[in-house]
Amino acid sequence: MKIGFIGLGIMGTPMAGHILAGGHQLHVNTIGDVPSTLLSAGAKVCATAREVAAASDIIFIMVPDTPHVEEVLFAENGCSETDLHNKIIVDMSSISPIETKKFAEKVRQLGGEYLDAPVSGGEIGAQQASLTIMVGGKPEVFNQVKPLLELMGKNITLVGDNGDGQTCKVANQIIVALTIEAVSEALLFAAKAGANPEKVKNALMGGFASSRILEVHGERIIKRNFEPGFKIALHQKDLKLALQGASILGISLPNTATCQELFNSCVANGRGHLDHSAMVNSLELMANYKINHPA
Amino acid sequence: MKIGFIGLGIMGTPMAGHILAGGHQLHVNTIGDVPSTLLSAGAKVCATAREVAAASDIIFIMVPDTPHVEEVLFAENGCSETDLHNKIIVDMSSISPIETKKFAEKVRQLGGEYLDAPVSGGEIGAQQASLTIMVGGKPEVFNQVKPLLELMGKNITLVGDNGDGQTCKVANQIIVALTIEAVSEALLFAAKAGANPEKVKNALMGGFASSRILEVHGERIIKRNFEPGFKIALHQKDLKLALQGASILGISLPNTATCQELFNSCVANGRGHLDHSAMVNSLELMANYKINHPA
């Protein structure tokens, strides 16, 4: 099968590599140079997104944000300048669920099919082909693309129609941010009250408060290990999608808003490049107190 | 061993029953009548907390809030009116960690020993002897009492010194409330954006956002099952301990504060008797939208 891949950044490069390793022909396009690892694996470089689309049956997109997907699809030299009949666009970027529905509709009007398939699992998940992939689109289109998604990820779910994959990703990022914040408030309370935060964390892991985030990010917070992982600046972008979406949908997300303010404070203090568990630093600043790593 | 039990409510009654079933002599005191189940199992009724303490080596307390523990210990006819040498007070109520440290100090000055040992697991955990018990106090005192705690619970941890058990319980209640709120915001976003909340929940359970609360309370929210469980009015009391503690300790807990306001709104709308997962109702009111149970 002829495959295209547009957007060869930190995520896209290893993902495209897995498709090549799966024995597929791959046409690629990206801003900047195509990594030599992909060239030596046989990737064919195209000058534009249009050329990628013209040469491929299934076109993957992995770019930073909503405007970039729009540009790849509909700007001059974009995918929509080629005939999209019998072609499937698979957007794996994390972008607006609301705009995604519009993009999917436009692609269908041009004769193509569309899946939104954002991922979680970060750079390591991309490298190890262990990404969680949340998909929106028609079941028959999903089934066609699934073998390719399985080259890149492990936990692959068709959530619903177009946009629902992106909606699921936003829901994921809301829960992750707010649970990091919950663990931060709890450990800050425990430490300032004089308890050993590590012992508190271990006691809580046995009960109803247990979660993967308490385990993994609780440990990071206690050990002061804020090397990313998943950077604050990226999670900030995802919460922006949540809060913009909430405004458009007409709902109120008070704790998502607070978490975004705490991320903003991290960035203001030069911490945007740290792991998102460093959100605890903003609460520590507010309290003029730092959780100590117990001896 | 001669055991005392003060406070035979919804929690205390089954807990005292497990101690009797363990073959111990039990002196009891409570507001109102002693349940007949305990009388027929051999519980000896005392007129005051002082009488219970006088007749017992280890005295368990299970009452609603900080002032009630203070009254049982130090008011007229309280435990402190008997000689506390060679006696251990074990407070299993959920109360202020800061006041607990003062109570423990006073008991020690009167010759006794003190453990704070609050529980989580609710009525069902009490009935099934599967409570999680978070203990603060001296290791040698903990070891003496542990066989009795094992009659009532399963996951029993010595967290640290006096007060640290209560601190751990507050940290637990912070995480549980804030994670319920996180799940509520995420499912509200997903449903209002047009996705099936059940499919979103199932997709998220495979990834980093997974938790027991997403699984159990996510299901309650989607199925609209708000029969307690753990009542909002009780969780409200626990967040009051967190927020009062934060004020005394000099820390800021923004999302705990918001969750308490959402609980307050539930109570204002006549929902204080519902399960704490009904916190989602406050967000739904704010959005003028209800998460639908998908067919």
XYZ file of N, CA, C and O in Angstrom, chain B residues 74-217:
576
model
N -11.952 14.839 77.049
C -11.577 15.819 78.077
C -12.742 16.526 78.766
O -12.523 17.300 79.697
N -13.992 16.303 78.326
C -15.123 16.959 78.989
C -15.445 16.234 80.300
O -14.810 15.232 80.654
N -16.424 16.740 81.032
C -16.887 16.095 82.260
C -17.322 14.667 81.923
O -17.973 14.448 80.898
N -16.927 13.709 82.753
C -17.203 12.282 82.523
C -16.478 11.728 81.294
O -16.846 10.676 80.777
N -15.442 12.454 80.850
C -14.652 11.980 79.714
C -13.567 11.004 80.168
O -13.339 10.792 81.368
N -12.869 10.430 79.196
C -11.827 9.432 79.476
C -10.751 9.959 80.421
O -10.196 9.210 81.237
N -10.449 11.246 80.307
C -9.337 11.799 81.088
C -9.653 11.870 82.579
O -8.771 12.166 83.385
N -10.890 11.580 82.979
C -11.214 11.582 84.410
C -10.851 10.268 85.094
O -11.050 10.122 86.299
N -10.336 9.329 84.313
C -9.824 8.107 84.943
C -8.305 8.092 84.762
O -7.755 8.846 83.953
N -7.626 7.246 85.520
C -6.164 7.151 85.404
C -5.812 6.482 84.069
O -6.210 5.339 83.828
N -5.077 7.198 83.197
C -4.817 6.677 81.848
C -3.508 5.881 81.750
O -3.151 5.414 80.668
N -2.780 5.715 82.862
C -1.541 4.926 82.800
C -1.828 3.517 82.293
O -2.812 2.885 82.687
N -0.955 3.039 81.382
C -1.089 1.706 80.778
C -2.351 1.546 79.928
O -2.792 0.421 79.679
N -2.909 2.648 79.511
C -4.069 2.585 78.627
C -3.720 3.242 77.284
O -2.898 4.153 77.234
N -4.370 2.760 76.229
C -4.145 3.316 74.888
C -5.474 3.832 74.339
O -6.458 3.093 74.295
N -5.480 5.098 73.937
C -6.628 5.688 73.247
C -6.390 5.541 71.737
O -5.326 5.934 71.241
N -7.355 4.987 71.009
C -7.237 4.843 69.552
C -8.410 5.572 68.907
O -9.539 5.084 68.909
N -8.126 6.760 68.364
C -9.212 7.534 67.745
C -9.318 7.188 66.270
O -8.440 7.519 65.476
N -10.405 6.541 65.907
C -10.615 6.118 64.516
C -11.536 7.076 63.757
O -11.814 6.882 62.562
N -12.007 8.128 64.418
C -12.787 9.170 63.760
C -11.909 9.889 62.747
O -10.688 9.815 62.798
N -12.524 10.608 61.800
C -11.773 11.463 60.871
C -11.887 12.901 61.364
O -12.941 13.525 61.230
N -10.795 13.409 61.936
C -10.848 14.752 62.531
C -9.589 15.541 62.167
O -8.725 15.061 61.430
N -9.491 16.737 62.734
C -8.371 17.633 62.437
C -7.020 17.031 62.825
O -6.805 16.654 63.972
N -6.059 16.964 61.871
C -4.713 16.497 62.219
C -4.032 17.405 63.235
O -3.254 16.927 64.072
N -4.335 18.682 63.151
C -3.666 19.647 64.030
C -4.169 19.498 65.461
O -3.375 19.433 66.411
N -5.496 19.372 65.645
C -6.047 19.144 66.985
C -5.625 17.779 67.515
O -5.401 17.617 68.719
N -5.506 16.798 66.602
C -5.102 15.449 67.017
C -3.759 15.471 67.736
O -3.575 14.801 68.757
N -2.826 16.265 67.188
C -1.508 16.344 67.841
C -1.636 16.873 69.273
O -0.933 16.419 70.185
N -2.544 17.846 69.466
C -2.754 18.394 70.820
C -3.396 17.357 71.742
O -3.012 17.217 72.901
N -4.401 16.637 71.210
C -5.080 15.620 72.022
C -4.075 14.538 72.461
O -4.077 14.103 73.618
N -3.235 14.111 71.507
C -2.261 13.051 71.805
C -1.292 13.506 72.896
O -0.963 12.750 73.825
N -0.859 14.766 72.797
C 0.072 15.320 73.777
C -0.558 15.342 75.167
O 0.068 14.952 76.170
N -1.816 15.764 75.238
C -2.527 15.823 76.528
C -2.703 14.432 77.131
O -2.528 14.244 78.340
N -3.050 13.465 76.271
C -3.233 12.092 76.762
C -1.916 11.552 77.319
O -1.882 10.918 78.381
N -0.826 11.830 76.602
C 0.481 11.359 77.085
C 0.849 12.014 78.410
O 1.417 11.384 79.295
N 0.516 13.299 78.551
C 0.797 13.989 79.819
C 0.014 13.374 80.979
O 0.437 13.434 82.131
N -1.132 12.759 80.641
C -1.955 12.104 81.665
C -1.546 10.642 81.847
O -2.225 9.886 82.551
N -0.458 10.231 81.192
C 0.068 8.879 81.413
C -0.339 7.860 80.377
O 0.125 6.713 80.419
N -1.223 8.223 79.447
C -1.711 7.251 78.458
C -0.946 7.304 77.148
O -0.039 8.121 76.969
N -1.282 6.380 76.253
C -0.734 6.397 74.893
C -1.866 6.715 73.925
O -3.050 6.566 74.247
N -1.504 7.146 72.699
C -2.519 7.620 71.759
C -2.170 7.189 70.348
O -1.009 7.277 69.934
N -3.145 6.704 69.623
C -3.013 6.493 68.178
C -4.144 7.227 67.477
O -5.292 7.185 67.946
N -3.847 7.906 66.371
C -4.923 8.322 65.465
C -4.967 7.283 64.343
O -3.931 6.919 63.777
N -6.162 6.789 64.062
C -6.297 5.659 63.121
C -7.570 5.805 62.291
O -8.434 4.934 62.303
N -7.678 6.906 61.536
C -8.878 7.086 60.710
C -8.935 6.046 59.594
O -7.906 5.470 59.234
N -10.131 5.854 59.075
C -10.355 4.769 58.113
C -10.918 5.321 56.814
O -11.484 6.407 56.769
N -10.758 4.567 55.745
C -11.577 4.807 54.554
C -12.156 3.469 54.120
O -11.638 2.412 54.480
N -13.238 3.535 53.364
C -13.912 2.300 52.959
C -15.393 2.327 53.287
O -16.148 1.486 52.798
N -15.799 3.281 54.146
C -17.212 3.522 54.398
C -17.932 2.385 55.098
O -17.312 1.463 55.653
N -19.261 2.461 55.051
C -20.130 1.534 55.767
C -19.872 0.084 55.348
O -19.790 -0.816 56.189
N -19.706 -0.098 54.030
C -19.500 -1.465 53.531
C -18.153 -2.008 54.007
O -18.055 -3.152 54.446
N -17.132 -1.146 53.980
C -15.821 -1.553 54.485
C -15.873 -1.908 55.961
O -15.202 -2.841 56.414
N -16.679 -1.146 56.721
C -16.829 -1.433 58.155
C -17.532 -2.765 58.360
O -17.121 -3.585 59.194
N -18.573 -3.013 57.585
C -19.338 -4.262 57.728
C -18.497 -5.475 57.334
O -18.549 -6.516 57.984
N -17.709 -5.297 56.252
C -16.944 -6.439 55.726
C -15.552 -6.553 56.346
O -14.757 -7.396 55.934
N -15.264 -5.676 57.329
C -13.939 -5.668 57.962
C -12.832 -5.502 56.931
O -11.771 -6.131 57.026
N -13.091 -4.640 55.933
C -12.096 -4.419 54.878
C -11.646 -2.959 54.825
O -11.217 -2.475 53.791
N -11.751 -2.255 55.943
C -11.379 -0.841 55.980
C -9.895 -0.654 55.692
O -9.074 -1.491 56.055
N -9.559 0.476 55.022
C -8.180 0.947 54.972
C -7.964 1.794 56.229
O -8.785 2.665 56.535
N -6.884 1.524 56.978
C -6.657 2.239 58.244
C -5.290 2.921 58.197
O -4.271 2.263 57.962
N -5.289 4.252 58.384
C -4.071 5.065 58.305
C -3.708 5.528 59.707
O -4.442 6.286 60.313
N -2.555 5.084 60.221
C -2.279 5.231 61.647
C -1.131 6.198 61.905
O -0.115 6.185 61.206
N -1.308 7.040 62.942
C -0.238 7.884 63.442
C 0.037 7.562 64.897
O -0.896 7.422 65.689
N 1.332 7.419 65.266
C 1.685 7.143 66.663
C 3.012 6.418 66.762
O 3.722 6.254 65.765
N 3.345 5.986 67.984
C 4.612 5.280 68.196
C 4.532 3.858 67.635
O 3.528 3.174 67.816
N 5.622 3.378 67.003
C 5.612 2.022 66.441
C 5.260 0.953 67.474
O 4.513 0.018 67.173
N 5.767 1.079 68.716
C 5.516 0.016 69.708
C 4.049 0.001 70.146
O 3.483 -1.057 70.434
N 3.430 1.179 70.149
C 2.002 1.249 70.481
C 1.176 0.676 69.321
O 0.229 -0.093 69.523
N 1.576 1.043 68.090
C 0.920 0.513 66.888
C 0.948 -1.015 66.889
O -0.072 -1.673 66.640
N 2.115 -1.586 67.228
C 2.238 -3.047 67.217
C 1.329 -3.720 68.236
O 0.808 -4.806 67.996
N 1.134 -3.039 69.381
C 0.232 -3.593 70.407
C -1.219 -3.643 69.917
O -1.957 -4.571 70.201
N -1.619 -2.588 69.166
C -3.026 -2.439 68.780
C -3.328 -3.146 67.455
O -4.476 -3.488 67.168
N -2.278 -3.392 66.672
C -2.463 -3.892 65.301
C -3.374 -5.129 65.196
O -4.239 -5.182 64.307
N -3.210 -6.133 66.091
C -4.097 -7.314 65.968
C -5.582 -6.953 66.075
O -6.417 -7.590 65.431
N -5.898 -5.922 66.841
C -7.297 -5.489 66.949
C -7.731 -4.752 65.686
O -8.861 -4.920 65.206
N -6.835 -3.910 65.136
C -7.164 -3.205 63.889
C -7.404 -4.213 62.764
O -8.254 -4.003 61.899
N -6.665 -5.322 62.826
C -6.816 -6.348 61.780
C -8.169 -7.049 61.844
O -8.587 -7.689 60.882
N -8.863 -6.922 62.970
C -10.232 -7.443 63.046
C -11.202 -6.553 62.265
O -12.290 -6.973 61.890
N -10.774 -5.281 62.019
C -11.683 -4.299 61.400
C -11.291 -3.913 59.983
O -12.112 -3.401 59.227
N -10.024 -4.111 59.624
C -9.568 -3.619 58.325
C -8.529 -4.520 57.694
O -8.085 -5.502 58.290
N -8.127 -4.133 56.475
C -7.210 -4.992 55.721
C -5.905 -4.305 55.372
O -4.851 -4.892 55.447
N -6.004 -3.054 54.937
C -4.839 -2.335 54.460
C -4.450 -1.334 55.551
O -4.946 -0.224 55.584
N -3.577 -1.763 56.471
C -3.296 -1.002 57.695
C -1.862 -0.493 57.651
O -0.925 -1.288 57.588
N -1.680 0.826 57.661
C -0.342 1.404 57.513
C -0.025 2.361 58.660
O -0.822 3.251 58.966
N 1.148 2.198 59.266
C 1.652 3.220 60.195
C 2.326 4.286 59.351
O 3.397 4.060 58.774
N 1.691 5.472 59.271
C 2.180 6.530 58.384
C 3.278 7.345 59.051
O 4.208 7.813 58.399
N 3.192 7.516 60.363
C 4.174 8.330 61.076
C 3.717 8.597 62.499
O 3.027 7.760 63.095
N 4.095 9.756 63.012
C 3.771 10.128 64.393
C 2.300 10.524 64.534
O 1.562 10.575 63.555
N 1.911 10.857 65.744
C 0.535 11.287 65.988
C 0.152 12.459 65.099
O 0.919 13.418 64.944
N -1.004 12.355 64.501
C -1.500 13.361 63.569
C -1.314 12.938 62.126
O -2.106 13.319 61.266
N -0.265 12.131 61.872
C 0.033 11.759 60.477
C -1.027 10.819 59.890
O -1.235 10.801 58.661
N -1.685 10.033 60.734
C -2.793 9.208 60.247
C -3.921 10.094 59.740
O -4.446 9.895 58.644
N -4.278 11.115 60.555
C -5.325 12.047 60.142
C -4.902 12.849 58.910
O -5.715 13.110 58.016
N -3.633 13.251 58.861
C -3.126 13.979 57.689
C -3.277 13.134 56.432
O -3.699 13.627 55.377
N -2.954 11.858 56.548
C -3.056 10.936 55.409
C -4.508 10.803 54.968
O -4.798 10.781 53.760
N -5.416 10.752 55.935
C -6.849 10.643 55.598
C -7.305 11.899 54.851
O -8.048 11.805 53.862
N -6.883 13.071 55.302
C -7.255 14.313 54.615
C -6.692 14.309 53.190
O -7.398 14.650 52.229
N -5.420 13.891 53.052
C -4.803 13.819 51.714
C -5.613 12.882 50.818
O -5.859 13.176 49.638
N -6.049 11.759 51.377
C -6.893 10.805 50.639
C -8.175 11.475 50.155
O -8.550 11.364 48.987
N -8.820 12.213 51.042
C -10.100 12.815 50.680
C -9.931 13.949 49.668
O -10.829 14.196 48.856
N -8.790 14.652 49.724
C -8.486 15.663 48.705
C -8.393 14.986 47.339
O -9.045 15.396 46.375
N -7.588 13.927 47.256
C -7.394 13.269 45.960
C -8.705 12.699 45.441
O -9.034 12.847 44.257
N -9.485 12.069 46.317
C -10.733 11.442 45.859
C -11.693 12.515 45.321
O -12.232 12.390 44.220
N -11.878 13.599 46.066
C -12.805 14.658 45.618
C -12.336 15.259 44.297
O -13.123 15.434 43.360
N -11.040 15.587 44.211
C -10.530 16.279 43.025
C -10.493 15.360 41.806
O -10.612 15.829 40.667
N -10.340 14.059 42.043
C -10.357 13.132 40.909
C -11.786 12.920 40.420
O -12.026 12.820 39.207
N -12.751 12.877 41.337
C -14.163 12.835 40.911
C -14.467 14.067 40.052
O -15.107 13.973 39.000
N -13.974 15.215 40.485
C -14.226 16.447 39.741
C -13.559 16.388 38.370
O -14.132 16.823 37.357
N -12.345 15.846 38.312
C -11.615 15.718 37.041
C -12.385 14.830 36.059
O -12.568 15.188 34.889
N -12.853 13.694 36.555
C -13.635 12.777 35.723
C -14.922 13.465 35.267
O -15.349 13.323 34.109
N -15.528 14.245 36.160
C -16.772 14.946 35.830
C -16.548 15.961 34.711
O -17.334 16.030 33.759
N -15.473 16.770 34.819
C -15.192 17.763 33.777
C -14.927 17.070 32.437
O -15.411 17.509 31.386
N -14.177 15.975 32.483
C -13.812 15.276 31.239
C -15.044 14.654 30.574
O -15.216 14.772 29.350
N -15.910 14.022 31.367
C -17.090 13.372 30.769
C -18.114 14.406 30.316
O -18.805 14.207 29.320
N -18.194 15.524 31.045
C -19.092 16.601 30.622
C -18.631 17.161 29.274
O -19.436 17.359 28.353
N -17.320 17.408 29.153
C -16.763 17.892 27.892
C -17.068 16.907 26.765
O -17.558 17.284 25.689
N -16.795 15.632 27.031
C -16.959 14.610 25.993
C -18.418 14.513 25.548
O -18.706 14.485 24.342
N -19.333 14.477 26.516
C -20.752 14.310 26.179
C -21.277 15.521 25.423
O -21.969 15.395 24.406
N -20.912 16.732 25.899
C -21.427 17.940 25.251
C -20.834 18.099 23.851
O -21.479 18.669 22.962
N -19.614 17.574 23.645
C -19.000 17.630 22.313
C -19.581 16.568 21.384
O -19.209 16.503 20.217
N -20.479 15.725 21.903
C -21.183 14.779 21.047
C -20.652 13.359 21.078
O -21.145 12.488 20.365
N -19.623 13.098 21.903
C -19.091 11.737 21.986
C -19.921 10.912 22.969
O -20.646 11.455 23.803
N -19.806 9.606 22.890
C -20.460 8.688 23.814
C -19.576 8.590 25.073
O -18.451 8.073 25.006
N -20.051 9.083 26.229
C -19.184 9.131 27.413
C -18.702 7.755 27.860
O -17.597 7.630 28.396
N -19.505 6.741 27.638
C -19.094 5.385 28.026
C -17.901 4.916 27.179
O -16.938 4.356 27.716
N -17.951 5.193 25.880
C -16.832 4.791 25.019
C -15.574 5.582 25.360
O -14.465 5.052 25.323
N -15.760 6.870 25.676
C -14.613 7.692 26.067
C -13.995 7.132 27.344
O -12.779 6.947 27.442
N -14.854 6.837 28.338
C -14.351 6.280 29.602
C -13.563 4.996 29.342
O -12.457 4.813 29.862
N -14.115 4.114 28.532
C -13.440 2.838 28.288
C -12.104 3.034 27.570
O -11.125 2.355 27.882
N -12.077 3.988 26.624
C -10.805 4.256 25.921
C -9.768 4.795 26.910
O -8.603 4.400 26.871
N -10.212 5.685 27.826
C -9.269 6.298 28.763
C -8.761 5.297 29.794
O -7.650 5.442 30.307
N -9.578 4.284 30.120
C -9.156 3.297 31.124
C -7.911 2.536 30.675
O -7.224 1.940 31.504
N -7.611 2.569 29.371
C -6.416 1.879 28.898
C -5.143 2.688 29.060
O -4.057 2.154 28.887
N -5.266 3.988 29.408
C -4.099 4.847 29.373
C -3.728 5.466 30.707
O -4.085 4.971 31.781
N -3.026 6.583 30.631
C -2.441 7.224 31.802
C -3.500 7.883 32.685
O -3.253 8.146 33.865
N -4.684 8.145 32.133
C -5.755 8.782 32.903
C -6.525 7.775 33.756
O -7.438 8.150 34.490
N -6.142 6.500 33.685
C -6.914 5.476 34.384
C -6.771 5.586 35.896
O -5.729 5.978 36.411
N -7.852 5.275 36.591
C -7.854 5.268 38.052
C -9.067 4.477 38.508
O -9.993 4.234 37.734
N -9.066 4.080 39.772
C -10.248 3.393 40.311
C -11.445 4.327 40.290
O -12.581 3.905 40.099
N -11.175 5.636 40.465
C -12.283 6.594 40.495
C -12.885 6.764 39.099
O -14.107 6.849 38.961
N -12.040 6.813 38.059
C -12.594 6.877 36.697
C -13.461 5.654 36.446
O -14.558 5.760 35.884
N -12.994 4.496 36.881
C -13.726 3.262 36.634
C -15.065 3.248 37.397
O -16.133 3.087 36.800
N -14.997 3.467 38.717
C -16.181 3.296 39.572
C -17.117 4.502 39.474
O -18.322 4.359 39.245
N -16.576 5.699 39.651
C -17.439 6.887 39.651
C -17.756 7.350 38.226
O -18.814 7.932 37.991
